[in-house]
mmCIF file of C-alpha atoms and ligand atoms in Angstrom:
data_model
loop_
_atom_site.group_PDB
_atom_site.id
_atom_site.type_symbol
_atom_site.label_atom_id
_atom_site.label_comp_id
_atom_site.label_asym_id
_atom_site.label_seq_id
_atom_site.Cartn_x
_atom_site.Cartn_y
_atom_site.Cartn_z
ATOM 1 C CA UNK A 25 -29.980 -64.719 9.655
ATOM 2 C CA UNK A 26 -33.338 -64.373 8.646
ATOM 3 C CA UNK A 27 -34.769 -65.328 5.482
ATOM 4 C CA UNK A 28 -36.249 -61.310 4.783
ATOM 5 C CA UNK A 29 -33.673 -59.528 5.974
ATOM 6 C CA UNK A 30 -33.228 -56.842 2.915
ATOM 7 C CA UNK A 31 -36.034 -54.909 2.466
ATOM 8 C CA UNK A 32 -37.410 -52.127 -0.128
ATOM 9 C CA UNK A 33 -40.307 -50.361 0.365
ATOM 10 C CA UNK A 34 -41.454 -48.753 -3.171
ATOM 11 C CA UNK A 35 -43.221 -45.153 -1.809
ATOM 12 C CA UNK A 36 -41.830 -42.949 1.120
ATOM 13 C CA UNK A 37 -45.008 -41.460 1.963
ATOM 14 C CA UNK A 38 -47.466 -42.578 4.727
ATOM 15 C CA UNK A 39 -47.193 -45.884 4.919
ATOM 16 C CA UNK A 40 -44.301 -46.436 2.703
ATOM 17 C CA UNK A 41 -42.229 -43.891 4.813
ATOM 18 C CA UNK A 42 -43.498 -45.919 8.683
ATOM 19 C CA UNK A 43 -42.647 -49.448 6.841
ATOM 20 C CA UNK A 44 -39.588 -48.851 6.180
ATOM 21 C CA UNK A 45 -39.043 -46.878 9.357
ATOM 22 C CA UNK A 46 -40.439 -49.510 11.671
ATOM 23 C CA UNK A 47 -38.298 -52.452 9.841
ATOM 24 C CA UNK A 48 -35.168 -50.590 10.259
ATOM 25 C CA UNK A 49 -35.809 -50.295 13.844
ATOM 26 C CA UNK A 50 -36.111 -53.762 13.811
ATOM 27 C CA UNK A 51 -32.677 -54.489 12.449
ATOM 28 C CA UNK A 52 -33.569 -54.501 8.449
ATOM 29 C CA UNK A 53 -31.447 -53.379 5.813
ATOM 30 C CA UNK A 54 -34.019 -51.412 4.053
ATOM 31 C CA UNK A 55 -33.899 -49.262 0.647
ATOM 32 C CA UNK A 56 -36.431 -46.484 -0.071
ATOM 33 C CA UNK A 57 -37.279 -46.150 -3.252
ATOM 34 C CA UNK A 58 -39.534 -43.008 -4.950
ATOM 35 C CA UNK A 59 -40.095 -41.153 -7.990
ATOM 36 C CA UNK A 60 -38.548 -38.156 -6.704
ATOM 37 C CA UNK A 61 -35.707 -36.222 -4.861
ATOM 38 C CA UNK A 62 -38.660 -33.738 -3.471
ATOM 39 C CA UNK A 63 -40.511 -36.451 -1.981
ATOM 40 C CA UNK A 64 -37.434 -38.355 -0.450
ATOM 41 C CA UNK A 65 -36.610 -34.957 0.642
ATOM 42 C CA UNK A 66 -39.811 -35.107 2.783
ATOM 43 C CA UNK A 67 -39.471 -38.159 3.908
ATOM 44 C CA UNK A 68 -36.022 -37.204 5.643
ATOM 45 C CA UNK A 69 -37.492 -34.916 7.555
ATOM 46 C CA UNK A 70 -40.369 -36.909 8.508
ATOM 47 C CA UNK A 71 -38.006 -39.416 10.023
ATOM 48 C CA UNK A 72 -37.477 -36.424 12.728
ATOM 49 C CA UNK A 73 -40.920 -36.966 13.683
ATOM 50 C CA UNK A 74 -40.842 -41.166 13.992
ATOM 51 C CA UNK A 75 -37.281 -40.689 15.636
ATOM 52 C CA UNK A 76 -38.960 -38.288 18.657
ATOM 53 C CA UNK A 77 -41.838 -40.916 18.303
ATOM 54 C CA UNK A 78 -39.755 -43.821 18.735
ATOM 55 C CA UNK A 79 -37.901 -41.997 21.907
ATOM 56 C CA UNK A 80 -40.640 -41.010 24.144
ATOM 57 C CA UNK A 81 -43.475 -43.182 23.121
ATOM 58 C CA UNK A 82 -41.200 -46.521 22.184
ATOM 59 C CA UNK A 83 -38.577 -45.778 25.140
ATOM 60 C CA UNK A 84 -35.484 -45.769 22.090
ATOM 61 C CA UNK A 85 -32.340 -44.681 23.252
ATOM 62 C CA UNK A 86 -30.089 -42.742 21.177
ATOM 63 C CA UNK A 87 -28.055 -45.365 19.804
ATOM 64 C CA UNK A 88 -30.920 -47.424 18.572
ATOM 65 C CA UNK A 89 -32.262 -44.402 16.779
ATOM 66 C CA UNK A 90 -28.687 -43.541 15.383
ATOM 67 C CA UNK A 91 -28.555 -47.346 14.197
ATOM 68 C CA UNK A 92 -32.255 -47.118 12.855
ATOM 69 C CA UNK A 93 -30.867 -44.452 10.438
ATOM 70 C CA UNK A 94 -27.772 -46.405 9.170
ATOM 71 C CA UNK A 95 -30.028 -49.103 8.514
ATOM 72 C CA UNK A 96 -32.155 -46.774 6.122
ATOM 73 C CA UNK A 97 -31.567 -45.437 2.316
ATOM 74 C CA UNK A 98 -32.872 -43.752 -0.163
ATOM 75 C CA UNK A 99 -32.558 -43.569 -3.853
ATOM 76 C CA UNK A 100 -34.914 -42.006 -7.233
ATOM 77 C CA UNK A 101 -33.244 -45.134 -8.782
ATOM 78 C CA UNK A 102 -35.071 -48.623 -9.308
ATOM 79 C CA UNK A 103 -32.805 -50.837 -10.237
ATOM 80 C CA UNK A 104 -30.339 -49.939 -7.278
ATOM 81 C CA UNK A 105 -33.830 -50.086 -5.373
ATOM 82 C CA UNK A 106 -34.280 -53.770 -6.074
ATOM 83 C CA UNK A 107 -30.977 -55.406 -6.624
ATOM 84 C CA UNK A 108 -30.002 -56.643 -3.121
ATOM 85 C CA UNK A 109 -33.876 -57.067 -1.956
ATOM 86 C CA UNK A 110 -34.960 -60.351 0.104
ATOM 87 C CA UNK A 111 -38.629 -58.349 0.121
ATOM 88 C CA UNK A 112 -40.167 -55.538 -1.960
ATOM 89 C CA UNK A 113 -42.934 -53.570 -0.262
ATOM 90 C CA UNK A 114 -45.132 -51.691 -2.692
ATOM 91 C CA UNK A 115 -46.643 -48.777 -0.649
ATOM 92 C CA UNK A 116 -47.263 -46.333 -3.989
ATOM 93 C CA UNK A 117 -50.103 -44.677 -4.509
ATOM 94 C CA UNK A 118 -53.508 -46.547 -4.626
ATOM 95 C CA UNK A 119 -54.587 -46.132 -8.506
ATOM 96 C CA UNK A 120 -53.929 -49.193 -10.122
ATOM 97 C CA UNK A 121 -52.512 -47.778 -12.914
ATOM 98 C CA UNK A 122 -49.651 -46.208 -10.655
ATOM 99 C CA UNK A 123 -49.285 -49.694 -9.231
ATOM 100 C CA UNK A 124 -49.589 -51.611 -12.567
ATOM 101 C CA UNK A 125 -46.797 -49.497 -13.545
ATOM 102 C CA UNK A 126 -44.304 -49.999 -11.069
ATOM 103 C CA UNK A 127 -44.826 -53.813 -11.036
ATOM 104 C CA UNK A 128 -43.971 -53.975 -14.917
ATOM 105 C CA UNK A 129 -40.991 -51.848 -14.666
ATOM 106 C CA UNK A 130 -39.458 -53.854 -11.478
ATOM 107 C CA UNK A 131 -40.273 -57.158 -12.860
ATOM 108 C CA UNK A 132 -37.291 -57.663 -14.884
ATOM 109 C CA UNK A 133 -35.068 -55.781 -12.371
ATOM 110 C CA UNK A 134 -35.583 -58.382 -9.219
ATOM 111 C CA UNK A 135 -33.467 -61.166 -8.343
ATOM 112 C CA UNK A 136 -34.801 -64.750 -9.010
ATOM 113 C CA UNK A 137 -35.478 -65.002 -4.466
ATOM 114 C CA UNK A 138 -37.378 -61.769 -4.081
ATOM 115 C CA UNK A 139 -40.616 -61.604 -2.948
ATOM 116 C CA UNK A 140 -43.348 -58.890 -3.561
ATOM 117 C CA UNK A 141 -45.764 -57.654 -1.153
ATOM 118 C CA UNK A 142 -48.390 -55.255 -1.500
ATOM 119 C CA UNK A 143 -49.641 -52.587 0.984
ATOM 120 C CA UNK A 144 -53.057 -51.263 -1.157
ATOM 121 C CA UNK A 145 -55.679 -50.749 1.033
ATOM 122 C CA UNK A 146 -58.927 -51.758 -0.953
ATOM 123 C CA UNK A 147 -57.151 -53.420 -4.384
ATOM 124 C CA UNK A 148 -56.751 -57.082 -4.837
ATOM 125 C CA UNK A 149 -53.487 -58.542 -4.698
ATOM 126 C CA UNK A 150 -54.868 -60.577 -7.801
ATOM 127 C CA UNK A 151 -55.227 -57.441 -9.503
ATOM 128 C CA UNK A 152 -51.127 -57.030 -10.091
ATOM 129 C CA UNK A 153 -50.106 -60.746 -9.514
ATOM 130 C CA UNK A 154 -49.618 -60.638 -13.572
ATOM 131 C CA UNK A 155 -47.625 -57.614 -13.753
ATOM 132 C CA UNK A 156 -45.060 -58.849 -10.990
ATOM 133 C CA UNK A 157 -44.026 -61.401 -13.048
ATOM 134 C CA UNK A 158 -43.886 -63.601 -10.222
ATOM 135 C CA UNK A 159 -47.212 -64.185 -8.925
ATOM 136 C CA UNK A 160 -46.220 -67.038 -6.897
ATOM 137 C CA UNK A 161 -43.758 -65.087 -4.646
ATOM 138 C CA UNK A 162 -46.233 -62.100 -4.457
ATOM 139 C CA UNK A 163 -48.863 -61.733 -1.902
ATOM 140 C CA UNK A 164 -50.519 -58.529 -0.029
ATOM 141 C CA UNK A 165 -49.142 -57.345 3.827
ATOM 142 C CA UNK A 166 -51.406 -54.150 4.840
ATOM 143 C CA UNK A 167 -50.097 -52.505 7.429
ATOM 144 C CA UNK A 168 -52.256 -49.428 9.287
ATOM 145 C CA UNK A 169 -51.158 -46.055 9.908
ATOM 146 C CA UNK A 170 -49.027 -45.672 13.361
ATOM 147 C CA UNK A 171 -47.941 -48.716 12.937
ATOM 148 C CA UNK A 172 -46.003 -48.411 15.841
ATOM 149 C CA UNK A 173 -48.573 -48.250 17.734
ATOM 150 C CA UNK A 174 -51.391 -50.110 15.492
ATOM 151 C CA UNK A 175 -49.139 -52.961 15.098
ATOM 152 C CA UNK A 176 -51.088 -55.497 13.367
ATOM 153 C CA UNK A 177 -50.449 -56.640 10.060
ATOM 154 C CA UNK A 178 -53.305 -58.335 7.448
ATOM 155 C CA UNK A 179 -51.981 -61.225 5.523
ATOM 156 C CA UNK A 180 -53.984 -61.968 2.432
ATOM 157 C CA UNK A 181 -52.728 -64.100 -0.599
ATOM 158 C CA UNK A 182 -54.414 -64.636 -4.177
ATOM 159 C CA UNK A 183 -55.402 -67.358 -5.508
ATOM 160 C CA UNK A 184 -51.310 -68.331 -6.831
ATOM 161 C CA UNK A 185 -49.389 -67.148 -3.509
ATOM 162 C CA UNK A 186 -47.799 -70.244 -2.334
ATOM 163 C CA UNK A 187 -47.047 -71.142 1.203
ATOM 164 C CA UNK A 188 -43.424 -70.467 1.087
ATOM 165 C CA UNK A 189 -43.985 -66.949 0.432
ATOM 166 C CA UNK A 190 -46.330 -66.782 3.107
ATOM 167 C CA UNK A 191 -44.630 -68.486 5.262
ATOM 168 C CA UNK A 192 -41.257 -65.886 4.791
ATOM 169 C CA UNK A 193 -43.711 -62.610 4.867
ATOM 170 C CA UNK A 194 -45.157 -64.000 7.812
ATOM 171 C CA UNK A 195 -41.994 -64.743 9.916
ATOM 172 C CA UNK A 196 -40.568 -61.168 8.358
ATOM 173 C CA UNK A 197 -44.275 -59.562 10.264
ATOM 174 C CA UNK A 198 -43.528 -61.179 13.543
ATOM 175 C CA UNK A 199 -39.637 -60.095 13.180
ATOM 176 C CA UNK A 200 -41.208 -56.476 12.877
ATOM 177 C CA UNK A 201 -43.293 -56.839 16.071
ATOM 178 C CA UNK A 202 -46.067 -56.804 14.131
ATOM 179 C CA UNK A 203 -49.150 -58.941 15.101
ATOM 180 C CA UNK A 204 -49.844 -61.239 11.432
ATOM 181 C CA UNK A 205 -53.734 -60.806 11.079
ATOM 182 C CA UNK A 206 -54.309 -64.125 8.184
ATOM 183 C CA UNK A 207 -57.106 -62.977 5.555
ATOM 184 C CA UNK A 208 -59.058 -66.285 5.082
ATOM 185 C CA UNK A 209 -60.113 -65.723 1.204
ATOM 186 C CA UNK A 210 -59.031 -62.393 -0.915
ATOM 187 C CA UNK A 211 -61.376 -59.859 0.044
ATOM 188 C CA UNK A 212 -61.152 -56.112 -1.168
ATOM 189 C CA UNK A 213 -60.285 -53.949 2.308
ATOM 190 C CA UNK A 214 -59.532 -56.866 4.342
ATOM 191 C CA UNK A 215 -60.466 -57.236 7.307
ATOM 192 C CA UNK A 216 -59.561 -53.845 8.531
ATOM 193 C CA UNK A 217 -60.846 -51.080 5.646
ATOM 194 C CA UNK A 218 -64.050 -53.682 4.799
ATOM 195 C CA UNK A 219 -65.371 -51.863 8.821
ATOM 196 C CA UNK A 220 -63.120 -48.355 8.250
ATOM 197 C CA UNK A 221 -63.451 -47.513 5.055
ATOM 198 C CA UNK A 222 -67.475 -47.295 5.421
ATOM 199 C CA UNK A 223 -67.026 -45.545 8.839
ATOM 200 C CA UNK A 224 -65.077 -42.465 7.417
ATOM 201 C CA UNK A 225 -66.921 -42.175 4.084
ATOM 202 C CA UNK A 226 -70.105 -42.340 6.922
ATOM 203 C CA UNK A 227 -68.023 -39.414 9.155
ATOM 204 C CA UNK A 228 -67.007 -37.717 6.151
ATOM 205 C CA UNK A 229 -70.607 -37.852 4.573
ATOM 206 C CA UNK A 230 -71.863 -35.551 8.136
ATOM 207 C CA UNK A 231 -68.894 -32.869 7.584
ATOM 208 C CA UNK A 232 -69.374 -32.443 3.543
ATOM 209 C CA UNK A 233 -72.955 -32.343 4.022
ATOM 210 C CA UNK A 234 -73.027 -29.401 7.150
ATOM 211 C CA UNK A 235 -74.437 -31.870 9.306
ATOM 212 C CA UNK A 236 -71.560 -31.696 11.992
ATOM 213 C CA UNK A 237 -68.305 -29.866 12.588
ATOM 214 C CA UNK A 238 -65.747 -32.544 12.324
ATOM 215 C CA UNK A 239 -64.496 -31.758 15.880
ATOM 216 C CA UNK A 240 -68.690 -32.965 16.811
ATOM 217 C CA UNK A 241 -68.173 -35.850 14.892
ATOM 218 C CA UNK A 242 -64.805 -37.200 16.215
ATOM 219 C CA UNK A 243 -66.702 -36.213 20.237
ATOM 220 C CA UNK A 244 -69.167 -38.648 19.314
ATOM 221 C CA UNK A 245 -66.416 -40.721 18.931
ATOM 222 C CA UNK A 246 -64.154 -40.406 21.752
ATOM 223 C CA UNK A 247 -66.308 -40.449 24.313
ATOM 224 C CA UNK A 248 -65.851 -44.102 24.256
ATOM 225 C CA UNK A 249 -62.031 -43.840 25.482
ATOM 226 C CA UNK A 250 -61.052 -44.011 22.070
ATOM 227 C CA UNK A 251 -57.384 -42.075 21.091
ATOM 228 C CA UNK A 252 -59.040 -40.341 18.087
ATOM 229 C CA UNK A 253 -62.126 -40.113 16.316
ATOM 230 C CA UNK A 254 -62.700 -40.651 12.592
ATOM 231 C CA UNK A 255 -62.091 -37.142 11.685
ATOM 232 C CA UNK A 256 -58.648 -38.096 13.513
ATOM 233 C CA UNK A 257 -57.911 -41.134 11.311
ATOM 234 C CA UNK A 258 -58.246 -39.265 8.307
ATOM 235 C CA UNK A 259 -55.323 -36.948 9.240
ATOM 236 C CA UNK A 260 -53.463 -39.943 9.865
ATOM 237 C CA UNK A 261 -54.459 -41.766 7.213
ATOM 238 C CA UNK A 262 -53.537 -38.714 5.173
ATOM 239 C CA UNK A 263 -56.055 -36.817 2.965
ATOM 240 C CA UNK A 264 -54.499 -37.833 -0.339
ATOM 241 C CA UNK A 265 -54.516 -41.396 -0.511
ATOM 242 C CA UNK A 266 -58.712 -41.292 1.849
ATOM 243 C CA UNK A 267 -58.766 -39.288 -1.522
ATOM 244 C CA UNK A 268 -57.867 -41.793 -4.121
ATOM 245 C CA UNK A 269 -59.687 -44.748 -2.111
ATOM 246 C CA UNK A 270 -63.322 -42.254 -2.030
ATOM 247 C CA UNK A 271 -62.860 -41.517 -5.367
ATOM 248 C CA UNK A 272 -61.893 -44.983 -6.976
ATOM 249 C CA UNK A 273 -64.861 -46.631 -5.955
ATOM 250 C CA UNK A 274 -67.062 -43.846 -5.522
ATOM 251 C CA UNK A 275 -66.908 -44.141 -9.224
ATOM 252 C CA UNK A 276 -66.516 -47.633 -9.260
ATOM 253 C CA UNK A 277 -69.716 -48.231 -7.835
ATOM 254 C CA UNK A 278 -71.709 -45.237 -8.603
ATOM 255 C CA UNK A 279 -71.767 -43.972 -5.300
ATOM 256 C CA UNK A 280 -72.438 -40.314 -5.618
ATOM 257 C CA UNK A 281 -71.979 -38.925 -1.890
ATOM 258 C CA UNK A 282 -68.634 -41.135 -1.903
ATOM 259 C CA UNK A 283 -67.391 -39.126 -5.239
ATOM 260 C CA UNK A 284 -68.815 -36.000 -3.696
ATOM 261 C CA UNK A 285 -67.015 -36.818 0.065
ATOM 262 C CA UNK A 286 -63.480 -37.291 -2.730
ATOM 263 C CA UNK A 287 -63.790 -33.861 -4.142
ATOM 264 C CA UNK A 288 -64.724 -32.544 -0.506
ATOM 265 C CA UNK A 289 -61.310 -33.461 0.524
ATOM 266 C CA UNK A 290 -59.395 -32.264 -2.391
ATOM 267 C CA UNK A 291 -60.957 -28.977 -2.660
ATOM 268 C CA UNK A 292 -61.125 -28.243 1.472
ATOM 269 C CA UNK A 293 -57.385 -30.188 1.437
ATOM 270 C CA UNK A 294 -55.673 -31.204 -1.665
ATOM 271 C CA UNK A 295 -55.973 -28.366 -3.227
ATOM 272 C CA UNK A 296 -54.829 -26.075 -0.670
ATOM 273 C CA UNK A 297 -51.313 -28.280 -0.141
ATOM 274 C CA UNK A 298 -52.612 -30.439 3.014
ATOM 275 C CA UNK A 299 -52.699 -33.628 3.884
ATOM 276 C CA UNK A 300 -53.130 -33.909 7.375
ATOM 277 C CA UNK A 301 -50.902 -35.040 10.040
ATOM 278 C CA UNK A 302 -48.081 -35.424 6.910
ATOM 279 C CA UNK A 303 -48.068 -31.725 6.647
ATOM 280 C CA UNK A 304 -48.730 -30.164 10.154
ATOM 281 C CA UNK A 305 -52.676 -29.484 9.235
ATOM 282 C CA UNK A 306 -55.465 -31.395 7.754
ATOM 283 C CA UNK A 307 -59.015 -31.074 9.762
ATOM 284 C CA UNK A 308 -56.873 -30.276 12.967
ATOM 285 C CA UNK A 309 -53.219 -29.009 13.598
ATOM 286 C CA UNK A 310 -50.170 -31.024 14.588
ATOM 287 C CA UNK A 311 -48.706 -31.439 16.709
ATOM 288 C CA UNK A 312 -50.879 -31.334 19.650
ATOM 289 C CA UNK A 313 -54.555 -31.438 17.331
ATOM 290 C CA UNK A 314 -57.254 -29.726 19.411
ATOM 291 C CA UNK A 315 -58.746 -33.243 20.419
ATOM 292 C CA UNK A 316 -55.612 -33.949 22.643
ATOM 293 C CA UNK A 317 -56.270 -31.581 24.812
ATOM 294 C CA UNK A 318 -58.067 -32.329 28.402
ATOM 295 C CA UNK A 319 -61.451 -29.938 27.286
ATOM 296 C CA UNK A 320 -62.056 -31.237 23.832
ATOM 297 C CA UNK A 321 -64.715 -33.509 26.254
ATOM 298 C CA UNK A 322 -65.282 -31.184 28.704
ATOM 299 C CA UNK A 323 -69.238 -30.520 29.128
ATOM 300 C CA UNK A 324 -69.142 -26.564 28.410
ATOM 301 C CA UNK A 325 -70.552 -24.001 30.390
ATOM 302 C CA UNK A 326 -74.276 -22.371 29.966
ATOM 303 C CA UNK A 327 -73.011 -19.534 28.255
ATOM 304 C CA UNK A 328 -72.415 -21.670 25.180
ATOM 305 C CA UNK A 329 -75.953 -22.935 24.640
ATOM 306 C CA UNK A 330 -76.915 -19.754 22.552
ATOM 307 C CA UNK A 331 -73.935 -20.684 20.092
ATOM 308 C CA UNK A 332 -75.454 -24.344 20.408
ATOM 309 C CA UNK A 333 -78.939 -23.504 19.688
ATOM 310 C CA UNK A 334 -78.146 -21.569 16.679
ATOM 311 C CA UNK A 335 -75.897 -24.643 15.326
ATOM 312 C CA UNK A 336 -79.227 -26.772 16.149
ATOM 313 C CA UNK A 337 -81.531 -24.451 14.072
ATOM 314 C CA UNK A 338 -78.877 -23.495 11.581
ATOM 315 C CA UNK A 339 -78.697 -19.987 11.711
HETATM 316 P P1 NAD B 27 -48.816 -41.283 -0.042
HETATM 317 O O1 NAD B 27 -49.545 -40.498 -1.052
HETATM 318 O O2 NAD B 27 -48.590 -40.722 1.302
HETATM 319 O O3 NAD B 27 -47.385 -41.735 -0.622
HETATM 320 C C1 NAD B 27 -47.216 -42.316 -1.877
HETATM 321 C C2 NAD B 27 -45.753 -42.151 -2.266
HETATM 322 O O4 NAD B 27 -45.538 -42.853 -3.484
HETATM 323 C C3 NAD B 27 -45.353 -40.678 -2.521
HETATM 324 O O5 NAD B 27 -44.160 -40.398 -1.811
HETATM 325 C C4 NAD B 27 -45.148 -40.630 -4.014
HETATM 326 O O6 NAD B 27 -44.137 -39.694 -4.415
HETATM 327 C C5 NAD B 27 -44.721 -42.056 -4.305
HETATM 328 N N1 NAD B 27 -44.917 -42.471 -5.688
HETATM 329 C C6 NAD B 27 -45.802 -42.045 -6.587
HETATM 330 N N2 NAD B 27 -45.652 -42.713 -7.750
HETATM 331 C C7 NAD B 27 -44.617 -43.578 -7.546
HETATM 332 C C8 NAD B 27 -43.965 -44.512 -8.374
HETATM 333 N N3 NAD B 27 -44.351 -44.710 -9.631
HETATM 334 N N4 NAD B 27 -42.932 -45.208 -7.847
HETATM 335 C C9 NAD B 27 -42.529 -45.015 -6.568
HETATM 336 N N5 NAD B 27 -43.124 -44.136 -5.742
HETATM 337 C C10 NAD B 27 -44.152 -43.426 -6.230
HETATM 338 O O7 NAD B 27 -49.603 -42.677 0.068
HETATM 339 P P2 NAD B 27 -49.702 -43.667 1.334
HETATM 340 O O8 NAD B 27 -50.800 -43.188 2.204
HETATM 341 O O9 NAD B 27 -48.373 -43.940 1.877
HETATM 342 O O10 NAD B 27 -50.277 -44.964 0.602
HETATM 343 C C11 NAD B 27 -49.437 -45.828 -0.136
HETATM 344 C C12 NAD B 27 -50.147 -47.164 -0.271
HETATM 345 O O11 NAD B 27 -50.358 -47.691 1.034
HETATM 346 C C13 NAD B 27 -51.516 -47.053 -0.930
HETATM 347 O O12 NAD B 27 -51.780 -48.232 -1.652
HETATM 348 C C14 NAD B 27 -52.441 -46.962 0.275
HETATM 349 O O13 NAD B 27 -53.749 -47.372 -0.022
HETATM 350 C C15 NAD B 27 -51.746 -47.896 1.232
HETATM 351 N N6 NAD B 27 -52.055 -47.706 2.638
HETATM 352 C C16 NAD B 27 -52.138 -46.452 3.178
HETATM 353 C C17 NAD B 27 -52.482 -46.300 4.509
HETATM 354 C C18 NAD B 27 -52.576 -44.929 5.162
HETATM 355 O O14 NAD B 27 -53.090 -44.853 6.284
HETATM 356 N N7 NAD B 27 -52.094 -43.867 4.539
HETATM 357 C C19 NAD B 27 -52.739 -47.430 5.310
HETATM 358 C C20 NAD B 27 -52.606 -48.700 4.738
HETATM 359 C C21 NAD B 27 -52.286 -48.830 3.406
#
């Protein structure tokens, strides 16, 4: 038996909601745990959409899918959450608050064995190590979006991780089929978001600006055999939490176009109820978003220069 073999993941949206889908796959015991019914709600019928996933892209058959599904749970409660857990993933939103929060409350709720992982994308793991409680059994495990298909996993302790932890989250990443990516010092964004993150605040600086139409910008893109452009990747990502990361350091570091790129997506998005892929429409529709399809690269014919020249001399 392996060492992580019960899991909670604390969040069932995004990332929260493929973690705990992908380890059940995988042959975890895993517990969802989230503030409300509404938003477990959600994330039951998002589990139709990694189930078809899982069968045609992942070759599933039925019974592993039915099995994947006994595997998983839900509750609004913490401390049924927590009791059995080998592994807590914290995939809740990134504000530290929110995440300062949850630690506190769990800390006295966890078995003596557990371990703590965090999934934030651009906080420090050093940040919360306090407010676990247990800072030597707590280290971060990022995981990317379609992480079935992204499957890489970033590995970063703080400065009072010790190996046995990472030794056990490690093991409990390869037992996932997940490629462990080892972060050599703490570093806000990893590896992964330290390139990304300044690539879709760059894309997203063109589209609030009216510099290009976010299908130009993810062309640009995808001419290079790429699966989706940037524009893309923030549907996926989801437009609430590329939300919270613009606007926590936009303001963090006095970066005006970043704040400005934030309230771009929550007025254009947030504020209109979507989120991207998560809700069937962000800056394309799903399924089957517009750069899928075979002439999203096709060279267009001469009629449409007029409609180009006028984009060219903003008309
Ligand atoms: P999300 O907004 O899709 O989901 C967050 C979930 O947390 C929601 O279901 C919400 O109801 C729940 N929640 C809110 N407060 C809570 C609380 N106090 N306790 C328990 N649950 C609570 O966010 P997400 O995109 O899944 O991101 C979650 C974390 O994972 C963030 O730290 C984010 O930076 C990180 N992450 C996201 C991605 C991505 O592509 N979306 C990739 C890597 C890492």
């Amino acid at each position: 038996m392996p060492s992580l073999h019960h899991l909670t993941v604390l969040g069932s949206g995004v990332l929260g909601g493929q973690i705990a889908w992908h380890s059940a796959f995988h042959g975890k015991t895993v517990v969802v745990y989230d503030i409300s019914d509404q938003a477990l709600e959600s994330y039951r019928l998002t589990q139709e959409r990694y189930a078809a996933i899982y069968a045609n892209d992942l070759g599933a058959d039925a019974d592993r899918i039915a099995a994947t599904r006994q595997r998983l749970s839900c509750t609004t409660d913490l401390p049924t959450a927590v009791a059995t857990a080998d592994l807590v993933i914290e995939a809740v939103p990134e504000a530290p608050d929110v995440k300062t929060e949850v630690y506190k409350e769990m800390a006295g709720l966890l078995p003596d064995r557990t371990l703590v992982a965090t999934n934030t994308s651009t906080l420090l793991p050093s940040d919360f190590a306090a407010a676990t409680g247990r800072p030597d059994r707590f280290c971060a495990l990022h995981f990317a979006t379609a992480l079935w298909a992204m499957n890489f996993t970033e590995i970063m302790a703080h400065p009072g991780t010790t190996r046995e932890t990472l030794t056990a989250v490690t093991e409990f990443a390869v037992e996932i089929g997940m490629i462990p990516i080892p972060v050599r010092k703490e570093h806000g964004g990893y590896i992964v978001n330290s390139w990304l993150v300044p690539l879709l605040n760059a894309a997203q600086t063109l589209v609030t600006n009216g510099i290009a139409t976010p299908e130009d910008v993810d062309r640009t893109f995808l001419v290079n055999g790429a699966r989706f452009g940037p524009m893309g990747m923030l549907d996926m990502i989801g437009m609430k939490t590329a939300h919270d990361v613009l606007a926590f350091w936009g303001d963090r570091t006095g970066d005006a176009q970043m704040t400005a790129n934030a309230v771009y997506l929550k007025e254009h998005f947030l504020d209109n109820g979507l989120s991207g892929v998560q809700t069937g429409k962000g800056y394309y529709e799903y399924p089957g978003p517009a750069y899928q399809r075979p002439d999203f690269l096709a060279v267009p014919g001469l009629d449409a220069v007029p409609s180009i020249v006028s984009q060219a001399l903003s008309d």
